[in-house]
PDB file of C-alpha atoms and ligand atoms in Angstrom:
ATOM      1  CA  MET A   6      -0.023   0.024  -0.563  1.00 45.00           C
ATOM      2  CA  SER A   7       1.337   3.819  -0.549  1.00 45.00           C
ATOM      3  CA  GLY A   8      -0.224   5.208   2.442  1.00 47.00           C
ATOM      4  CA  ALA A   9       1.840   6.086   5.378  1.00 49.00           C
ATOM      5  CA  VAL A  10       2.749   2.846   7.089  1.00 53.00           C
ATOM      6  CA  ASP A  11       3.219   5.903  10.129  1.00 55.00           C
ATOM      7  CA  ALA A  12      -0.094   6.682  10.446  1.00 60.00           C
ATOM      8  CA  PRO A  13      -2.762   5.677  12.701  1.00 66.00           C
ATOM      9  CA  PRO A  14      -5.844   3.640  11.201  1.00 84.00           C
ATOM     10  CA  LEU A  15      -8.643   5.769  10.204  1.00 96.00           C
ATOM     11  CA  VAL A  16     -11.655   5.103  12.796  1.00 98.00           C
ATOM     12  CA  LEU A  17     -14.304   5.027  11.305  1.00 98.00           C
ATOM     13  CA  GLY A  18     -17.813   5.202  12.770  1.00 98.00           C
ATOM     14  CA  VAL A  19     -20.799   3.804  10.137  1.00 98.00           C
ATOM     15  CA  LEU A  20     -24.601   4.909  10.261  1.00 98.00           C
ATOM     16  CA  VAL A  21     -27.009   2.855   8.205  1.00 98.00           C
ATOM     17  CA  SER A  22     -30.404   2.900   8.194  1.00 98.00           C
ATOM     18  CA  GLY A  23     -30.980   0.097   5.719  1.00 97.00           C
ATOM     19  CA  SER A  24     -29.136  -2.922   3.609  1.00 97.00           C
ATOM     20  CA  GLY A  25     -25.456  -1.065   4.433  1.00 98.00           C
ATOM     21  CA  SER A  26     -24.668  -2.140   1.170  1.00 98.00           C
ATOM     22  CA  ASN A  27     -22.011   0.624   1.281  1.00 98.00           C
ATOM     23  CA  LEU A  28     -20.628  -0.208   4.369  1.00 98.00           C
ATOM     24  CA  GLN A  29     -20.301  -3.843   3.375  1.00 98.00           C
ATOM     25  CA  ALA A  30     -18.154  -3.177   0.851  1.00 98.00           C
ATOM     26  CA  VAL A  31     -16.227  -0.775   3.304  1.00 98.00           C
ATOM     27  CA  LEU A  32     -15.702  -4.014   4.991  1.00 98.00           C
ATOM     28  CA  ASP A  33     -14.566  -5.661   3.014  1.00 98.00           C
ATOM     29  CA  ALA A  34     -12.497  -3.478   2.195  1.00 98.00           C
ATOM     30  CA  VAL A  35     -10.394  -3.440   5.228  1.00 97.00           C
ATOM     31  CA  SER A  36     -10.575  -6.911   5.474  1.00 97.00           C
ATOM     32  CA  ARG A  37      -8.757  -7.325   1.944  1.00 97.00           C
ATOM     33  CA  GLY A  38      -6.096  -5.022   3.010  1.00 96.00           C
ATOM     34  CA  GLU A  39      -7.241  -2.110   0.383  1.00 96.00           C
ATOM     35  CA  LEU A  40      -8.474   0.222   2.800  1.00 97.00           C
ATOM     36  CA  ARG A  41      -5.615   1.146   6.130  1.00 96.00           C
ATOM     37  CA  ALA A  42      -9.186   1.570   8.433  1.00 97.00           C
ATOM     38  CA  LYS A  43     -10.941   0.227  11.406  1.00 97.00           C
ATOM     39  CA  VAL A  44     -15.015   0.019  11.161  1.00 98.00           C
ATOM     40  CA  ALA A  45     -15.034   1.129  15.384  1.00 98.00           C
ATOM     41  CA  VAL A  46     -18.800   1.076  15.255  1.00 98.00           C
ATOM     42  CA  VAL A  47     -21.870   0.744  13.555  1.00 98.00           C
ATOM     43  CA  ILE A  48     -24.781   3.408  14.474  1.00 98.00           C
ATOM     44  CA  SER A  49     -28.243   2.350  13.111  1.00 98.00           C
ATOM     45  CA  ASN A  50     -31.050   5.011  14.031  1.00 98.00           C
ATOM     46  CA  VAL A  51     -33.907   2.269  12.685  1.00 97.00           C
ATOM     47  CA  ALA A  52     -32.617  -1.116  15.535  1.00 97.00           C
ATOM     48  CA  SER A  53     -34.314  -3.800  12.335  1.00 98.00           C
ATOM     49  CA  ALA A  54     -31.541  -2.411   9.240  1.00 98.00           C
ATOM     50  CA  LYS A  55     -30.173  -5.487   7.566  1.00 98.00           C
ATOM     51  CA  GLY A  56     -26.429  -3.077   7.890  1.00 98.00           C
ATOM     52  CA  LEU A  57     -26.344  -3.574  12.219  1.00 98.00           C
ATOM     53  CA  ASP A  58     -26.017  -7.546  10.763  1.00 98.00           C
ATOM     54  CA  ARG A  59     -23.789  -6.987   8.794  1.00 98.00           C
ATOM     55  CA  ALA A  60     -21.747  -4.778  11.201  1.00 98.00           C
ATOM     56  CA  ARG A  61     -22.595  -8.296  14.021  1.00 98.00           C
ATOM     57  CA  ALA A  62     -21.504 -10.535  11.078  1.00 98.00           C
ATOM     58  CA  ALA A  63     -17.985  -8.380  11.300  1.00 98.00           C
ATOM     59  CA  ARG A  64     -17.608  -8.519  14.533  1.00 98.00           C
ATOM     60  CA  VAL A  65     -17.728  -4.650  14.949  1.00 98.00           C
ATOM     61  CA  PRO A  66     -19.996  -2.883  17.408  1.00 98.00           C
ATOM     62  CA  ALA A  67     -23.542  -2.682  16.416  1.00 98.00           C
ATOM     63  CA  VAL A  68     -25.596   0.121  18.454  1.00 98.00           C
ATOM     64  CA  ALA A  69     -29.024   1.188  17.151  1.00 98.00           C
ATOM     65  CA  LEU A  70     -30.793   4.513  18.738  1.00 98.00           C
ATOM     66  CA  ASP A  71     -34.064   4.991  17.859  1.00 96.00           C
ATOM     67  CA  HIS A  72     -34.271   8.602  17.061  1.00 95.00           C
ATOM     68  CA  LYS A  73     -38.432   8.384  17.903  1.00 95.00           C
ATOM     69  CA  ALA A  74     -36.875   8.446  21.948  1.00 96.00           C
ATOM     70  CA  TYR A  75     -34.961  11.809  20.999  1.00 97.00           C
ATOM     71  CA  GLY A  76     -37.298  14.623  21.828  1.00 96.00           C
ATOM     72  CA  SER A  77     -35.264  16.474  19.234  1.00 97.00           C
ATOM     73  CA  ARG A  78     -32.557  16.057  15.747  1.00 97.00           C
ATOM     74  CA  GLU A  79     -29.517  17.397  18.066  1.00 98.00           C
ATOM     75  CA  ALA A  80     -30.290  15.229  21.665  1.00 98.00           C
ATOM     76  CA  PHE A  81     -30.567  12.290  19.170  1.00 98.00           C
ATOM     77  CA  ASP A  82     -27.373  13.785  17.605  1.00 98.00           C
ATOM     78  CA  GLU A  83     -26.225  14.121  21.281  1.00 98.00           C
ATOM     79  CA  ALA A  84     -26.360  10.324  21.746  1.00 98.00           C
ATOM     80  CA  VAL A  85     -24.843   9.166  18.221  1.00 98.00           C
ATOM     81  CA  VAL A  86     -21.897  11.446  19.006  1.00 98.00           C
ATOM     82  CA  GLU A  87     -21.826   9.755  22.594  1.00 98.00           C
ATOM     83  CA  ALA A  88     -21.542   6.485  20.745  1.00 98.00           C
ATOM     84  CA  LEU A  89     -18.778   7.715  18.113  1.00 98.00           C
ATOM     85  CA  ARG A  90     -16.340   8.683  20.932  1.00 98.00           C
ATOM     86  CA  ALA A  91     -17.048   6.061  23.145  1.00 98.00           C
ATOM     87  CA  HIS A  92     -15.773   3.981  20.369  1.00 98.00           C
ATOM     88  CA  GLY A  93     -13.002   6.242  19.724  1.00 98.00           C
ATOM     89  CA  VAL A  94     -14.519   7.552  16.429  1.00 98.00           C
ATOM     90  CA  THR A  95     -12.199   9.343  14.156  1.00 98.00           C
ATOM     91  CA  CYS A  96     -14.319  10.018  10.605  1.00 98.00           C
ATOM     92  CA  VAL A  97     -17.898   9.765   9.843  1.00 98.00           C
ATOM     93  CA  VAL A  98     -19.585   7.883   7.386  1.00 98.00           C
ATOM     94  CA  LEU A  99     -22.845   7.972   6.346  1.00 98.00           C
ATOM     95  CA  ALA A 100     -23.430   5.185   4.232  1.00 98.00           C
ATOM     96  CA  GLY A 101     -27.681   5.362   3.650  1.00 98.00           C
ATOM     97  CA  PHE A 102     -28.070   6.914   6.628  1.00 97.00           C
ATOM     98  CA  MET A 103     -32.034   8.709   6.347  1.00 95.00           C
ATOM     99  CA  ARG A 104     -31.338  11.704   8.926  1.00 95.00           C
ATOM    100  CA  ILE A 105     -30.733  14.788   7.928  1.00 94.00           C
ATOM    101  CA  VAL A 106     -27.474  15.689  11.299  1.00 97.00           C
ATOM    102  CA  THR A 107     -27.537  18.363  12.985  1.00 97.00           C
ATOM    103  CA  PRO A 108     -24.138  20.765  13.809  1.00 98.00           C
ATOM    104  CA  VAL A 109     -24.137  18.696  17.317  1.00 98.00           C
ATOM    105  CA  LEU A 110     -22.483  15.873  15.194  1.00 98.00           C
ATOM    106  CA  LEU A 111     -20.884  18.003  13.112  1.00 98.00           C
ATOM    107  CA  ASP A 112     -19.328  20.155  15.199  1.00 98.00           C
ATOM    108  CA  ALA A 113     -18.096  17.134  16.696  1.00 98.00           C
ATOM    109  CA  PHE A 114     -16.196  15.737  14.220  1.00 98.00           C
ATOM    110  CA  PRO A 115     -15.370  19.163  11.610  1.00 97.00           C
ATOM    111  CA  ASP A 116     -14.732  18.110   7.880  1.00 97.00           C
ATOM    112  CA  ARG A 117     -14.599  14.509   8.670  1.00 98.00           C
ATOM    113  CA  VAL A 118     -18.349  13.802   8.214  1.00 98.00           C
ATOM    114  CA  VAL A 119     -18.346  12.051   4.825  1.00 98.00           C
ATOM    115  CA  ASN A 120     -21.951  11.401   2.751  1.00 98.00           C
ATOM    116  CA  ILE A 121     -22.669   9.010  -0.272  1.00 98.00           C
ATOM    117  CA  HIS A 122     -25.392   9.926  -2.837  1.00 98.00           C
ATOM    118  CA  PRO A 123     -26.749   8.467  -5.634  1.00 98.00           C
ATOM    119  CA  SER A 124     -26.819  11.065  -8.275  1.00 98.00           C
ATOM    120  CA  LEU A 125     -24.112  13.432  -9.786  1.00 99.00           C
ATOM    121  CA  LEU A 126     -24.664  16.669  -6.942  1.00 98.00           C
ATOM    122  CA  PRO A 127     -25.714  18.767  -7.566  1.00 98.00           C
ATOM    123  CA  ALA A 128     -28.068  17.828  -9.168  1.00 98.00           C
ATOM    124  CA  PHE A 129     -30.788  15.639  -7.404  1.00 98.00           C
ATOM    125  CA  PRO A 130     -29.736  16.307  -3.237  1.00 98.00           C
ATOM    126  CA  GLY A 131     -32.853  14.299  -0.801  1.00 97.00           C
ATOM    127  CA  VAL A 132     -34.537  11.672  -1.088  1.00 96.00           C
ATOM    128  CA  ASP A 133     -35.120   8.964  -4.462  1.00 98.00           C
ATOM    129  CA  ALA A 134     -32.548  10.544  -6.136  1.00 98.00           C
ATOM    130  CA  GLN A 135     -32.756   7.716  -8.481  1.00 98.00           C
ATOM    131  CA  GLY A 136     -36.315   8.281  -9.683  1.00 98.00           C
ATOM    132  CA  GLN A 137     -35.569  12.607  -9.677  1.00 98.00           C
ATOM    133  CA  ALA A 138     -32.507  11.921 -12.827  1.00 98.00           C
ATOM    134  CA  LEU A 139     -35.124   9.332 -14.553  1.00 98.00           C
ATOM    135  CA  ARG A 140     -37.992  12.037 -14.533  1.00 98.00           C
ATOM    136  CA  TYR A 141     -35.744  14.936 -15.441  1.00 98.00           C
ATOM    137  CA  GLY A 142     -34.399  12.909 -18.333  1.00 98.00           C
ATOM    138  CA  VAL A 143     -30.910  13.024 -18.367  1.00 98.00           C
ATOM    139  CA  ARG A 144     -27.714  10.064 -20.136  1.00 98.00           C
ATOM    140  CA  VAL A 145     -25.411  10.497 -17.132  1.00 98.00           C
ATOM    141  CA  ALA A 146     -26.299   9.718 -13.449  1.00 98.00           C
ATOM    142  CA  GLY A 147     -23.888   8.707 -10.377  1.00 98.00           C
ATOM    143  CA  CYS A 148     -22.932   9.080  -7.235  1.00 99.00           C
ATOM    144  CA  THR A 149     -21.462  11.972  -4.898  1.00 98.00           C
ATOM    145  CA  VAL A 150     -19.278  11.654  -1.887  1.00 98.00           C
ATOM    146  CA  HIS A 151     -19.256  15.100  -0.219  1.00 98.00           C
ATOM    147  CA  PHE A 152     -17.633  16.083   3.167  1.00 98.00           C
ATOM    148  CA  VAL A 153     -21.509  16.850   5.280  1.00 98.00           C
ATOM    149  CA  ASP A 154     -22.479  20.159   5.652  1.00 97.00           C
ATOM    150  CA  ALA A 155     -25.192  22.388   7.484  1.00 94.00           C
ATOM    151  CA  GLY A 156     -27.679  22.174   4.652  1.00 95.00           C
ATOM    152  CA  THR A 157     -28.978  18.174   3.132  1.00 95.00           C
ATOM    153  CA  ASP A 158     -26.091  16.838   0.078  1.00 97.00           C
ATOM    154  CA  THR A 159     -24.744  20.886  -0.441  1.00 97.00           C
ATOM    155  CA  GLY A 160     -21.351  19.445   1.385  1.00 98.00           C
ATOM    156  CA  PRO A 161     -17.606  19.964  -0.468  1.00 98.00           C
ATOM    157  CA  ILE A 162     -17.549  17.521  -3.074  1.00 98.00           C
ATOM    158  CA  ILE A 163     -14.203  14.734  -2.382  1.00 98.00           C
ATOM    159  CA  ALA A 164     -15.135  12.571  -5.540  1.00 98.00           C
ATOM    160  CA  GLN A 165     -18.011  11.417  -8.523  1.00 98.00           C
ATOM    161  CA  ALA A 166     -18.929   8.721 -10.958  1.00 98.00           C
ATOM    162  CA  VAL A 167     -20.385   8.703 -14.329  1.00 98.00           C
ATOM    163  CA  VAL A 168     -22.153   5.273 -15.237  1.00 98.00           C
ATOM    164  CA  PRO A 169     -25.008   6.020 -18.539  1.00 98.00           C
ATOM    165  CA  VAL A 170     -28.477   6.269 -17.566  1.00 98.00           C
ATOM    166  CA  ASN A 171     -30.315   3.587 -20.629  1.00 98.00           C
ATOM    167  CA  GLU A 172     -33.370   4.010 -22.506  1.00 97.00           C
ATOM    168  CA  GLU A 173     -35.829   0.886 -21.053  1.00 97.00           C
ATOM    169  CA  ASP A 174     -34.032   1.911 -17.787  1.00 98.00           C
ATOM    170  CA  ASP A 175     -36.299   2.072 -14.790  1.00 98.00           C
ATOM    171  CA  VAL A 176     -35.172   3.079 -10.831  1.00 98.00           C
ATOM    172  CA  GLU A 177     -34.437  -0.247  -9.853  1.00 98.00           C
ATOM    173  CA  ALA A 178     -32.634  -0.808 -13.007  1.00 98.00           C
ATOM    174  CA  LEU A 179     -30.531   2.465 -12.220  1.00 98.00           C
ATOM    175  CA  ARG A 180     -30.249   2.391  -8.168  1.00 98.00           C
ATOM    176  CA  ALA A 181     -28.485  -1.038  -9.001  1.00 98.00           C
ATOM    177  CA  ARG A 182     -25.976   0.975 -11.751  1.00 98.00           C
ATOM    178  CA  ILE A 183     -24.421   3.422 -10.032  1.00 98.00           C
ATOM    179  CA  LEU A 184     -24.607   1.047  -6.046  1.00 98.00           C
ATOM    180  CA  ALA A 185     -22.067  -0.923  -8.560  1.00 98.00           C
ATOM    181  CA  ARG A 186     -20.184   2.109  -8.542  1.00 98.00           C
ATOM    182  CA  GLU A 187     -20.976   3.202  -4.925  1.00 98.00           C
ATOM    183  CA  HIS A 188     -19.099   0.437  -3.589  1.00 98.00           C
ATOM    184  CA  GLU A 189     -15.954   1.452  -5.092  1.00 98.00           C
ATOM    185  CA  LEU A 190     -16.072   4.387  -5.502  1.00 98.00           C
ATOM    186  CA  LEU A 191     -16.775   4.853  -1.044  1.00 98.00           C
ATOM    187  CA  PRO A 192     -13.913   2.917   0.056  1.00 98.00           C
ATOM    188  CA  ALA A 193     -11.373   4.604  -2.310  1.00 98.00           C
ATOM    189  CA  VAL A 194     -12.447   7.969  -1.341  1.00 98.00           C
ATOM    190  CA  LEU A 195     -11.476   6.676   2.709  1.00 98.00           C
ATOM    191  CA  GLY A 196      -8.141   5.237   1.941  1.00 97.00           C
ATOM    192  CA  TRP A 197      -7.794   9.114   0.554  1.00 97.00           C
ATOM    193  CA  ILE A 198      -8.617  10.111   3.156  1.00 98.00           C
ATOM    194  CA  ALA A 199      -7.056   7.273   5.168  1.00 97.00           C
ATOM    195  CA  GLU A 200      -3.899   8.496   3.811  1.00 96.00           C
ATOM    196  CA  ASP A 201      -4.364  12.078   5.026  1.00 95.00           C
ATOM    197  CA  ARG A 202      -4.494  13.372   1.302  1.00 96.00           C
ATOM    198  CA  VAL A 203      -7.869  14.873   1.113  1.00 97.00           C
ATOM    199  CA  HIS A 204      -7.882  18.600   2.611  1.00 97.00           C
ATOM    200  CA  VAL A 205     -10.635  20.795   2.333  1.00 97.00           C
ATOM    201  CA  GLU A 206      -9.679  24.149   1.143  1.00 96.00           C
ATOM    202  CA  ARG A 207     -11.605  27.412   2.586  1.00 94.00           C
ATOM    203  CA  ASP A 208     -11.571  31.627   0.807  1.00 89.00           C
ATOM    204  CA  VAL A 209     -13.290  32.778   2.917  1.00 84.00           C
ATOM    205  CA  ALA A 210     -11.749  36.261   2.151  1.00 85.00           C
ATOM    206  CA  ALA A 211     -13.253  35.637  -1.565  1.00 86.00           C
ATOM    207  CA  ASN A 212     -16.927  34.403   0.114  1.00 87.00           C
ATOM    208  CA  ALA A 213     -16.542  31.734  -1.744  1.00 90.00           C
ATOM    209  CA  ARG A 214     -17.638  28.314  -1.335  1.00 94.00           C
ATOM    210  CA  PRO A 215     -15.393  25.874   0.313  1.00 96.00           C
ATOM    211  CA  ARG A 216     -14.064  22.808  -2.358  1.00 97.00           C
ATOM    212  CA  VAL A 217     -12.019  20.659  -1.622  1.00 98.00           C
ATOM    213  CA  ARG A 218      -8.549  19.211  -2.736  1.00 97.00           C
ATOM    214  CA  ILE A 219      -6.962  16.081  -2.985  1.00 97.00           C
ATOM    215  CA  SER A 220      -2.935  15.859  -2.603  1.00 95.00           C
ATOM    216  CA  PRO A 221      -1.318  13.121  -5.005  1.00 92.00           C
ATOM    217  CA  GLY A 222      -0.429   9.336  -3.290  1.00 86.00           C
ATOM    218  CA  ARG A 223       2.380   8.406  -2.675  1.00 72.00           C
ATOM    219  CA  ARG A 224       4.387   6.496  -4.858  1.00 66.00           C
ATOM    220  CA  PRO A 225       4.776   3.062  -4.287  1.00 63.00           C
ATOM    221  CA  ALA A 226       8.452   2.111  -2.627  1.00 64.00           C
ATOM    222  CA  SER A 227       9.931   0.295  -5.190  1.00 55.00           C
TER     223      SER A 227
HETATM  224  C1  GAR B1342     -27.263   4.508  -1.740  1.00 61.78           C
HETATM  225  O1  GAR B1342     -27.168   4.253  -2.774  1.00 61.78           O
HETATM  226  C2  GAR B1342     -26.777   5.001  -1.203  1.00 61.78           C
HETATM  227  O2  GAR B1342     -26.309   6.376  -1.856  1.00 61.78           O
HETATM  228  C3  GAR B1342     -27.973   6.226  -0.659  1.00 61.78           C
HETATM  229  O3  GAR B1342     -28.560   5.098   0.116  1.00 61.78           O
HETATM  230  C4  GAR B1342     -28.353   3.786  -0.404  1.00 61.78           C
HETATM  231  C5  GAR B1342     -27.890   2.921   0.562  1.00 61.78           C
HETATM  232  O4  GAR B1342     -27.640   1.390   0.134  1.00 61.78           O
HETATM  233  N1  GAR B1342     -27.910   7.205   0.105  1.00 61.78           N
HETATM  234  C6  GAR B1342     -28.427   8.400  -0.055  1.00 61.78           C
HETATM  235  O5  GAR B1342     -29.374   8.458  -0.640  1.00 61.78           O
HETATM  236  C7  GAR B1342     -28.738   9.045   1.265  1.00 61.78           C
HETATM  237  N2  GAR B1342     -28.907  10.391   0.743  1.00 61.78           N
HETATM  238  P1  GAR B1342     -26.655   0.733   1.246  1.00 61.78           P
HETATM  239  O6  GAR B1342     -27.660   0.561   3.219  1.00 61.78           O
HETATM  240  O7  GAR B1342     -27.069  -0.072   1.108  1.00 61.78           O
HETATM  241  O8  GAR B1342     -25.198   1.106   1.539  1.00 61.78           O
END
């Protein structure tokens, strides 16, 4: 691997609400030695989420926190932050986590909350991104990995992958084609973060949008 061998591995906390196939892609990349990271905890707001079963199968602590048991989004996020901190998490991954997060979580992990979204942002934020793309009639679609900010799918973009939209596609076909690319893109981006190559640049004076700079990887030792 070209990553810094002396740097500690990235300690990930993964938040899921459903199937957790992106979580699985991350777990698989870690176990294959392709991603220098450890998944320290998986948290879901849905107790029956398959993602929690995937965590348990990988012997990763699986925590269910029912958002309905908390009086506000902030109170729920406080419980999430507590669980993440208890497991030493340094980077939070929203992998199909269908809750809006608040500054309580974002301020606890500045520039270290990553989301994967099934569209080429800024097109088609929010729910049913694949359906939005089909209804609009776009010819290409894809997925985006970005840092999370206070908006919905508005944070600085780290990486994107593109897929074609075919004439006969329905939402399921497009969803599956995009998901296959998500499973490659998310572990790749986390690998760059693990190598400390991903930085948010802010030009406050110019009042510019924060942008992500990705520095080149180390060459493998010859
Ligand atoms: C993925 O397609 C992910 O991009 C999407 O939910 C799916 C979760 O699948 N996330 C969002 O739409 C967030 N706005 P998974 O549970 O199998 O990883």
